[in-house]
Coordinates of C-alpha atoms in Angstrom, one line a residue:
M1 CA 7.7 38.0 -5.6
N2 CA 10.1 38.0 -8.6
I3 CA 11.7 34.6 -8.9
L4 CA 14.8 36.2 -10.4
Q5 CA 15.7 38.1 -7.3
T6 CA 18.0 35.3 -6.0
E7 CA 20.9 37.7 -5.4
D8 CA 19.1 39.4 -2.5
T9 CA 19.9 38.1 0.9
I10 CA 16.7 37.1 2.6
C11 CA 15.6 36.3 6.2
A12 CA 12.5 34.8 7.8
I13 CA 11.3 33.2 11.0
A14 CA 11.1 29.5 10.1
T15 CA 9.4 28.1 13.2
A16 CA 5.8 28.4 14.5
Q17 CA 5.0 30.7 17.4
G18 CA 4.7 29.4 20.9
G19 CA 7.7 27.1 21.0
A20 CA 10.6 27.2 23.4
I21 CA 13.0 27.8 20.5
G22 CA 12.6 29.9 17.4
T23 CA 14.8 29.8 14.3
I24 CA 15.5 32.5 11.8
R25 CA 16.9 31.5 8.4
V26 CA 19.2 33.8 6.4
S27 CA 20.2 32.9 2.8
G28 CA 21.9 34.7 0.0
P29 CA 25.4 36.0 -1.1
E30 CA 25.8 38.1 2.0
A31 CA 24.1 35.8 4.5
I32 CA 27.3 35.2 6.6
T33 CA 28.5 38.8 6.4
L34 CA 25.1 40.3 7.5
T35 CA 24.7 37.7 10.3
D36 CA 28.2 38.6 11.5
R37 CA 27.1 42.3 11.9
V38 CA 24.4 41.4 14.5
F39 CA 26.2 38.4 16.1
K40 CA 29.1 38.3 18.5
P41 CA 30.6 34.8 19.3
V42 CA 31.4 34.2 22.9
S43 CA 34.9 33.3 21.8
G44 CA 36.9 32.7 18.7
K45 CA 36.7 33.9 15.1
P46 CA 33.7 35.6 13.4
L47 CA 31.4 33.4 11.3
A48 CA 33.1 34.5 8.0
E49 CA 36.3 32.8 9.2
R50 CA 34.7 29.6 10.5
A51 CA 34.3 26.2 8.8
P52 CA 30.9 25.2 7.4
Y53 CA 28.5 22.9 9.3
T54 CA 29.5 24.3 12.7
L55 CA 27.5 25.7 15.6
T56 CA 28.7 28.9 17.3
F57 CA 27.4 30.2 20.6
G58 CA 27.1 33.9 21.1
Y59 CA 24.9 37.0 21.5
I60 CA 22.7 39.0 19.2
L61 CA 23.5 42.6 19.8
T62 CA 21.9 45.9 18.8
P63 CA 24.2 48.6 17.2
E64 CA 24.4 50.2 20.7
G65 CA 25.7 46.9 22.1
E66 CA 22.6 45.8 24.0
I67 CA 22.2 42.0 24.2
I68 CA 18.9 40.8 22.6
D69 CA 19.4 37.1 23.2
E70 CA 21.9 34.2 23.7
V71 CA 21.8 32.2 20.5
L72 CA 23.3 29.3 18.5
V73 CA 24.2 30.0 14.8
S74 CA 24.5 27.2 12.3
L75 CA 26.7 27.9 9.3
F76 CA 26.4 26.6 5.7
R77 CA 28.4 27.6 2.7
A78 CA 27.4 27.4 -1.0
P79 CA 26.6 25.2 -2.7
H80 CA 26.2 22.8 0.1
S81 CA 23.1 24.2 1.8
Y82 CA 19.4 23.8 1.4
T83 CA 19.1 26.7 -1.0
G84 CA 22.5 26.2 -2.6
Q85 CA 23.6 29.6 -1.3
D86 CA 25.6 30.8 1.8
S87 CA 23.1 30.4 4.7
T88 CA 22.9 30.8 8.5
E89 CA 20.3 29.6 10.9
I90 CA 19.9 31.6 14.2
S91 CA 18.4 29.6 17.0
C92 CA 16.9 32.0 19.7
H93 CA 14.6 31.6 22.5
G94 CA 11.0 31.4 21.2
S95 CA 9.8 34.8 22.4
S96 CA 8.0 36.6 19.5
Y97 CA 9.5 39.8 20.7
I98 CA 13.0 38.4 20.5
L99 CA 12.4 36.9 17.0
Q100 CA 11.0 40.2 15.7
Q101 CA 13.9 42.2 17.2
V102 CA 16.4 39.9 15.5
M103 CA 14.5 40.1 12.2
Q104 CA 14.5 43.9 12.4
L105 CA 18.3 44.0 13.0
L106 CA 18.9 41.8 10.0
I107 CA 16.7 43.9 7.8
R108 CA 18.4 47.1 8.9
Q109 CA 21.8 45.5 7.9
G110 CA 20.5 44.8 4.4
C111 CA 18.4 41.6 4.5
R112 CA 15.0 41.4 2.8
A113 CA 12.1 39.6 4.4
A114 CA 11.5 36.4 2.5
G115 CA 8.3 35.6 0.7
P116 CA 6.3 32.4 1.0
G117 CA 8.3 29.4 -0.2
E118 CA 11.3 31.5 -1.3
Y119 CA 13.9 29.2 0.3
T120 CA 12.6 26.2 -1.5
Q121 CA 12.2 28.2 -4.7
R122 CA 15.8 29.1 -4.5
A123 CA 16.7 25.5 -3.9
F124 CA 14.9 24.6 -7.2
L125 CA 16.4 27.5 -9.2
N126 CA 19.9 26.6 -7.9
G127 CA 19.5 22.9 -8.9
K128 CA 19.3 21.5 -5.4
M129 CA 16.0 19.7 -6.3
D130 CA 13.6 19.5 -9.2
L131 CA 10.2 21.0 -9.2
S132 CA 8.4 17.8 -8.1
Q133 CA 10.7 17.5 -5.1
A134 CA 10.2 21.1 -4.2
E135 CA 6.4 20.7 -4.2
A136 CA 6.9 17.6 -2.0
V137 CA 8.3 19.9 0.7
A138 CA 5.0 21.6 1.2
D139 CA 3.2 18.2 1.2
L140 CA 5.6 16.9 3.8
I141 CA 4.9 19.9 6.1
A142 CA 1.1 19.4 5.6
S143 CA 1.2 15.6 6.1
T144 CA -1.3 14.5 8.7
S145 CA -0.9 10.7 8.5
A146 CA 1.7 8.0 8.0
A147 CA 0.5 7.5 4.4
T148 CA 0.7 11.2 3.4
H149 CA 4.1 11.4 5.1
R150 CA 5.4 8.4 3.2
M151 CA 4.1 9.8 -0.1
A152 CA 5.7 13.2 0.4
M153 CA 9.0 11.8 1.7
N154 CA 9.3 9.4 -1.3
Q155 CA 8.7 12.3 -3.7
M156 CA 11.1 14.7 -1.9
R157 CA 13.8 12.0 -1.9
G158 CA 13.4 11.8 -5.7
G159 CA 11.4 8.5 -6.1
F160 CA 8.9 10.1 -8.5
S161 CA 11.8 11.9 -10.3
R162 CA 13.7 8.7 -10.8
E163 CA 10.5 7.0 -12.3
L164 CA 10.2 9.9 -14.7
A165 CA 13.9 9.8 -15.6
V166 CA 13.5 6.2 -16.7
L167 CA 10.5 7.2 -18.8
R168 CA 12.3 10.1 -20.4
D169 CA 15.3 7.8 -21.3
K170 CA 12.9 5.4 -23.0
L171 CA 11.2 8.2 -24.8
L172 CA 14.5 9.7 -25.9
H173 CA 15.6 6.3 -27.2
L174 CA 12.4 6.0 -29.2
T175 CA 12.7 9.5 -30.5
S176 CA 16.3 9.0 -31.6
L177 CA 15.3 5.8 -33.5
M178 CA 12.5 7.7 -35.2
E179 CA 14.6 10.7 -36.1
L180 CA 17.5 8.6 -37.3
E181 CA 15.1 7.1 -39.8
L182 CA 14.1 10.6 -40.9
D183 CA 17.7 11.7 -41.3
F184 CA 18.4 8.7 -43.6
S185 CA 15.0 8.4 -45.2
D186 CA 16.6 8.5 -48.7
H187 CA 18.7 5.4 -47.8
E188 CA 16.0 2.7 -48.0
E189 CA 18.5 0.0 -47.3
L190 CA 19.2 1.3 -43.8
E191 CA 16.9 0.3 -40.9
F192 CA 17.5 1.4 -37.3
A193 CA 14.5 -0.3 -35.8
D194 CA 11.6 -2.2 -37.2
R195 CA 8.1 -1.0 -36.4
S196 CA 7.4 -3.9 -34.0
E197 CA 10.3 -2.8 -31.8
L198 CA 9.1 0.8 -31.8
E199 CA 5.6 -0.4 -30.9
D200 CA 7.0 -2.5 -28.1
I201 CA 8.9 0.5 -26.6
A202 CA 5.9 2.7 -27.0
R203 CA 3.7 0.1 -25.2
Q204 CA 6.2 0.0 -22.3
I205 CA 6.1 3.7 -21.9
E206 CA 2.3 3.8 -22.2
Q207 CA 1.9 1.2 -19.4
V208 CA 4.1 3.1 -17.0
I209 CA 2.4 6.5 -17.6
H210 CA -1.0 4.8 -17.4
H211 CA -0.1 3.2 -14.0
L212 CA 1.1 6.6 -12.7
V213 CA -2.2 8.3 -13.8
D214 CA -4.2 5.5 -12.1
T215 CA -2.4 6.0 -8.8
F216 CA -3.8 9.6 -8.6
S217 CA -7.2 8.4 -7.2
V218 CA -5.4 6.8 -4.3
G219 CA -2.9 9.6 -3.9
N220 CA -5.7 12.3 -3.9
A221 CA -7.7 10.3 -1.4
L222 CA -4.7 10.0 0.9
K223 CA -3.7 13.6 0.6
N224 CA -7.1 15.3 0.6
G225 CA -9.3 12.7 2.3
V226 CA -11.9 10.3 1.1
S227 CA -15.0 12.4 0.2
V228 CA -18.2 11.2 1.9
A229 CA -21.4 13.0 1.0
I230 CA -24.3 12.7 3.5
V231 CA -27.5 13.1 1.6
G232 CA -31.2 12.5 2.1
E233 CA -34.5 14.3 2.8
T234 CA -35.0 17.1 5.3
N235 CA -35.1 15.9 8.9
A236 CA -33.8 12.4 8.1
G237 CA -31.0 13.0 10.6
K238 CA -28.1 14.0 8.4
S239 CA -26.7 16.7 10.6
T240 CA -27.2 14.5 13.7
L241 CA -25.2 11.8 12.0
L242 CA -22.4 14.2 11.1
N243 CA -22.2 15.4 14.7
A244 CA -22.2 11.8 16.0
L245 CA -19.4 10.8 13.6
L246 CA -17.3 13.8 14.6
N247 CA -18.3 13.6 18.2
E248 CA -18.9 17.3 18.3
E249 CA -21.8 19.8 17.6
R250 CA -20.6 20.7 14.1
A251 CA -24.0 21.2 12.5
I252 CA -27.2 22.8 13.7
V253 CA -29.8 20.2 14.6
S254 CA -33.5 21.1 14.6
D255 CA -36.9 19.6 14.0
I256 CA -37.6 22.4 11.5
H257 CA -37.3 21.2 7.9
G258 CA -34.7 22.8 5.8
T259 CA -32.3 23.9 8.6
T260 CA -29.2 23.0 6.6
R261 CA -29.1 25.3 3.6
D262 CA -25.5 25.0 2.6
V263 CA -22.8 22.3 2.7
I264 CA -20.9 21.7 5.9
E265 CA -17.5 19.9 5.7
D266 CA -15.2 18.5 8.3
T267 CA -12.6 15.7 8.5
M268 CA -11.8 12.8 10.8
N269 CA -9.3 10.0 10.8
L270 CA -10.6 6.4 10.8
G271 CA -8.3 3.5 10.6
G272 CA -5.4 5.7 9.5
I273 CA -7.5 7.1 6.7
T274 CA -8.7 10.7 6.5
F275 CA -12.4 11.0 5.6
R276 CA -13.9 14.3 4.5
F277 CA -17.6 14.3 5.5
I278 CA -20.0 16.7 3.7
D279 CA -23.3 17.4 5.3
T280 CA -25.7 18.6 2.6
A281 CA -29.0 20.4 2.4
G282 CA -32.1 18.2 2.7
I283 CA -33.5 17.3 -0.7
R284 CA -37.1 18.2 -1.2
E285 CA -39.4 20.2 -3.4
T286 CA -39.2 23.9 -2.3
T287 CA -40.0 27.4 -3.6
D288 CA -37.4 29.0 -1.2
T289 CA -34.6 30.4 -3.4
I290 CA -31.8 30.0 -0.8
E291 CA -32.9 26.5 0.0
S292 CA -33.0 25.6 -3.7
L293 CA -29.4 26.8 -4.1
G294 CA -28.4 24.6 -1.1
I295 CA -30.2 21.6 -2.7
E296 CA -28.4 22.2 -6.0
R297 CA -25.1 22.2 -4.1
S298 CA -26.1 18.9 -2.5
F299 CA -26.3 17.3 -5.9
Q300 CA -22.9 18.8 -6.9
K301 CA -21.3 17.3 -3.8
L302 CA -23.0 14.0 -4.4
D303 CA -21.5 13.9 -7.9
Q304 CA -18.0 14.6 -6.5
A305 CA -18.1 12.2 -3.6
D306 CA -16.3 8.8 -3.4
I307 CA -18.8 7.4 -0.9
V308 CA -22.5 8.4 -0.5
L309 CA -24.3 8.0 2.8
W310 CA -28.0 8.2 2.0
V311 CA -29.7 8.9 5.3
I312 CA -33.3 7.6 5.4
D313 CA -35.8 7.9 8.3
A314 CA -36.3 4.3 9.3
T315 CA -39.9 5.0 10.4
C316 CA -40.9 5.8 6.8
A317 CA -38.0 4.1 4.9
E318 CA -39.9 2.9 1.8
E319 CA -41.7 6.2 1.3
Q320 CA -38.5 8.2 1.5
Y321 CA -36.6 5.8 -0.7
R322 CA -39.2 5.9 -3.5
Q323 CA -39.3 9.7 -3.4
L324 CA -35.6 10.2 -4.0
A325 CA -34.5 7.0 -5.7
D326 CA -34.7 8.5 -9.2
K327 CA -32.7 11.6 -8.1
I328 CA -30.0 9.8 -6.1
L329 CA -29.4 6.4 -7.5
P330 CA -28.3 7.5 -11.0
R331 CA -25.7 9.7 -9.5
C332 CA -24.3 6.9 -7.4
E333 CA -23.0 4.8 -10.3
G334 CA -19.4 4.0 -9.8
K335 CA -19.5 5.1 -6.2
H336 CA -19.9 3.2 -2.9
L337 CA -23.5 3.7 -1.6
V338 CA -24.5 3.2 2.1
I339 CA -28.2 3.5 2.9
V340 CA -28.4 4.5 6.5
L341 CA -31.7 3.7 8.1
N342 CA -31.6 6.3 10.9
K343 CA -33.8 6.7 13.9
A344 CA -33.9 3.0 14.6
D345 CA -34.5 3.8 18.3
L346 CA -38.0 5.1 17.2
L347 CA -39.1 1.8 15.7
S348 CA -41.6 -0.3 17.8
S349 CA -40.1 -3.5 19.0
D350 CA -43.0 -5.5 17.6
D351 CA -42.5 -4.2 14.0
V352 CA -40.8 -7.3 12.5
D353 CA -40.0 -5.7 9.1
T354 CA -38.3 -2.5 10.3
A355 CA -36.9 -3.5 13.7
A356 CA -35.2 -6.7 12.4
S357 CA -31.5 -7.1 11.8
T358 CA -29.7 -5.3 9.0
D359 CA -29.7 -8.5 6.8
V360 CA -33.4 -8.8 7.1
Q361 CA -33.9 -5.1 6.4
L362 CA -31.8 -5.4 3.2
T363 CA -33.8 -8.4 2.0
S364 CA -37.0 -6.6 2.8
L365 CA -36.0 -3.5 0.9
K366 CA -34.8 -5.4 -2.1
A367 CA -38.1 -7.3 -2.2
A368 CA -40.1 -4.0 -2.0
L369 CA -37.7 -2.0 -4.2
P370 CA -36.3 -4.2 -7.0
D371 CA -34.2 -1.3 -8.3
L372 CA -32.0 -1.2 -5.2
P373 CA -28.4 -1.6 -6.4
E374 CA -26.9 -5.0 -5.7
D375 CA -23.7 -3.5 -4.2
A376 CA -25.5 -1.0 -1.9
C377 CA -24.9 -1.5 1.8
V378 CA -27.8 -1.0 4.2
L379 CA -27.2 -0.2 7.8
S380 CA -29.5 0.5 10.7
L381 CA -28.5 2.9 13.4
S382 CA -29.6 5.7 15.7
A383 CA -27.4 8.8 15.2
K384 CA -29.1 10.5 18.2
Q385 CA -28.4 7.7 20.6
K386 CA -25.0 7.0 18.9
E387 CA -25.9 3.4 18.4
G388 CA -24.5 1.4 15.4
L389 CA -21.9 4.0 14.5
S390 CA -19.0 1.5 14.8
Q391 CA -20.5 -0.7 12.1
L392 CA -20.8 2.4 9.8
Q393 CA -17.2 3.4 10.5
K394 CA -16.0 0.0 9.7
Q395 CA -17.9 0.0 6.4
L396 CA -16.4 3.3 5.5
V397 CA -12.9 2.0 6.1
D398 CA -13.7 -1.1 4.0
F399 CA -15.1 1.0 1.2
A400 CA -12.0 3.3 1.2
A401 CA -9.8 0.2 0.7
L402 CA -6.6 2.4 0.5
P403 CA -3.4 0.4 0.3
D404 CA -0.6 0.5 2.9
L405 CA 2.3 2.5 1.3
S406 CA 6.0 2.2 1.8
Q407 CA 8.4 5.0 1.2
N408 CA 9.4 3.3 -2.0
D409 CA 5.9 3.4 -3.6
V410 CA 5.4 6.1 -6.2
V411 CA 2.0 7.6 -5.9
V412 CA 0.8 10.7 -7.7
S413 CA -1.1 13.1 -5.4
N414 CA -0.5 16.5 -7.0
I415 CA -3.2 17.7 -9.5
R416 CA -0.5 19.5 -11.6
H417 CA 1.4 16.3 -12.0
Y418 CA -1.8 14.3 -12.8
E419 CA -2.8 16.8 -15.5
A420 CA 0.7 16.7 -17.1
L421 CA 0.8 12.9 -17.0
S422 CA -2.7 12.8 -18.5
R423 CA -1.5 15.0 -21.4
A424 CA 1.6 12.8 -21.8
L425 CA -0.6 9.7 -21.9
E426 CA -2.7 11.2 -24.7
A427 CA 0.5 12.0 -26.6
I428 CA 1.9 8.5 -26.3
H429 CA -1.5 7.1 -27.4
R430 CA -1.2 9.2 -30.5
V431 CA 2.3 7.7 -31.0
Q432 CA 0.9 4.2 -30.8
D433 CA -1.9 5.0 -33.2
G434 CA 0.6 6.6 -35.6
L435 CA 2.9 3.5 -35.5
A436 CA -0.1 1.2 -36.0
M437 CA -1.2 3.2 -39.0
Q438 CA 2.3 3.4 -40.5
L439 CA 2.3 7.2 -40.4
S440 CA 5.4 9.0 -41.5
G441 CA 8.2 9.4 -38.9
D442 CA 8.0 13.2 -38.7
L443 CA 4.3 13.0 -37.5
V444 CA 5.1 10.4 -34.9
S445 CA 8.1 12.3 -33.7
Q446 CA 6.1 15.4 -33.1
D447 CA 3.8 13.4 -30.6
L448 CA 6.9 11.9 -29.0
R449 CA 8.4 15.4 -28.4
E450 CA 5.0 16.5 -26.9
C451 CA 5.0 13.5 -24.5
L452 CA 8.6 14.5 -23.4
Y453 CA 7.5 18.1 -23.0
H454 CA 4.6 17.2 -20.6
L455 CA 6.9 14.9 -18.5
G456 CA 9.4 17.7 -18.3
E457 CA 6.7 20.0 -17.0
I458 CA 6.5 17.9 -13.8
V459 CA 10.2 18.2 -12.9
G460 CA 10.6 21.7 -14.1
G461 CA 12.7 21.1 -17.2
T462 CA 10.3 23.0 -19.5
I463 CA 8.9 25.6 -17.0
E464 CA 10.5 29.0 -17.5
T465 CA 7.9 31.7 -16.7
D466 CA 7.7 33.7 -13.5
E467 CA 4.0 33.3 -13.4
V468 CA 3.9 29.5 -13.3
L469 CA 6.7 29.2 -10.7
G470 CA 5.2 32.0 -8.6
N471 CA 1.9 30.2 -8.6
I472 CA 3.5 27.0 -7.3
F473 CA 5.5 28.6 -4.5
K474 CA 3.1 31.2 -3.2
H475 CA 1.2 28.5 -1.3
F476 CA 4.2 27.6 0.8
C477 CA 4.6 28.9 4.3
V478 CA 7.1 31.7 5.0
G479 CA 10.5 30.4 6.1
K480 CA 10.3 27.4 3.8

């Protein structure tokens, strides 16, 4: 899709199949004219002579005069529409046959079928929203919880853009002071700002960018889910635990060692938080090439996870712990670790050490295994019998510790924004270092301009290539 083809008039079905009502959107210079060619009002003037923001009842007709459907047509005139162009929205009955017939009629009259995200792309190109707001449209459509909805709505309403605008103003002020000094460098008696003032402004900018970068961990977790890797030896009950948590037979369960040879992922909502559970291949020594690849992926997922559930067979807990401790524990630094003593239902009731409460189990393990991390949580449960799962679920929610967000909270959840902010942060750090080392103003100004450039990437001020914009909008759904 060429982003410069904004003079075409486009049409697309903008609603999902199966509903009672279906909507077709038409946008472009001839949107109203082309809609008039297939639409006949029940009474009154044609659409071209009607006022904007009105609804008109009538019929969609074939060139032969056959009625396709009774419809309502909404009318919008440029620049006061979603895309900034003349637009109509045709509300039909939700039959896929009717919708396709209307689309074919519009295309015969000169419309072009819209590509994914082309309406929002036109809104961006016509100045109706900046790039960060345009990307928020896709996030709003994909939102699955109150938190992700609030994040997307705040960004779409310009909350993030306003935060960046304040930053850019401060950067421009700092840049102007630096470049004024350069312009009058031969007049030593003139001083537009002392270095301490410049350093203070740079510090304020750095703090705001640093805060925005730090919010990405929360934003990413809310948007994509908190990653939970389920690891352990073969036959410890990892797949059974996954099935019990999801309350469905998601993974194959077998007494045969090495059944799971690749990662299995699924999500669920706990306490308003989305968790992304990853069942991994059992970790053991093996000569099987395929199983070895699965085990390698297990370690990769462990490294990427926010929370690690290390599933251990409670009937041989100490033995399994010692076998894998040197492989798992070093990879859990900086992560939340839950040691799940599974198969508690198989423990004999007179076994005091293993059948005791969780607190006693933890004390016992620490005594026998002094390298057990202090902050590791130990839980005893039976995945097969679905006993003790509520305690594990509560622990997962506590470990996630995601804040409640309002629609005014600015949280970064887009990886493109995070990368641009990270580069802007590196640039402002160089500015601070340059000021501290009394570097010449031209060197410091270069880093200031680079910081401005990276902030501009987020809202689209510096993005001009078809390739970059096409990559952003191609993931949108058709009709939006």
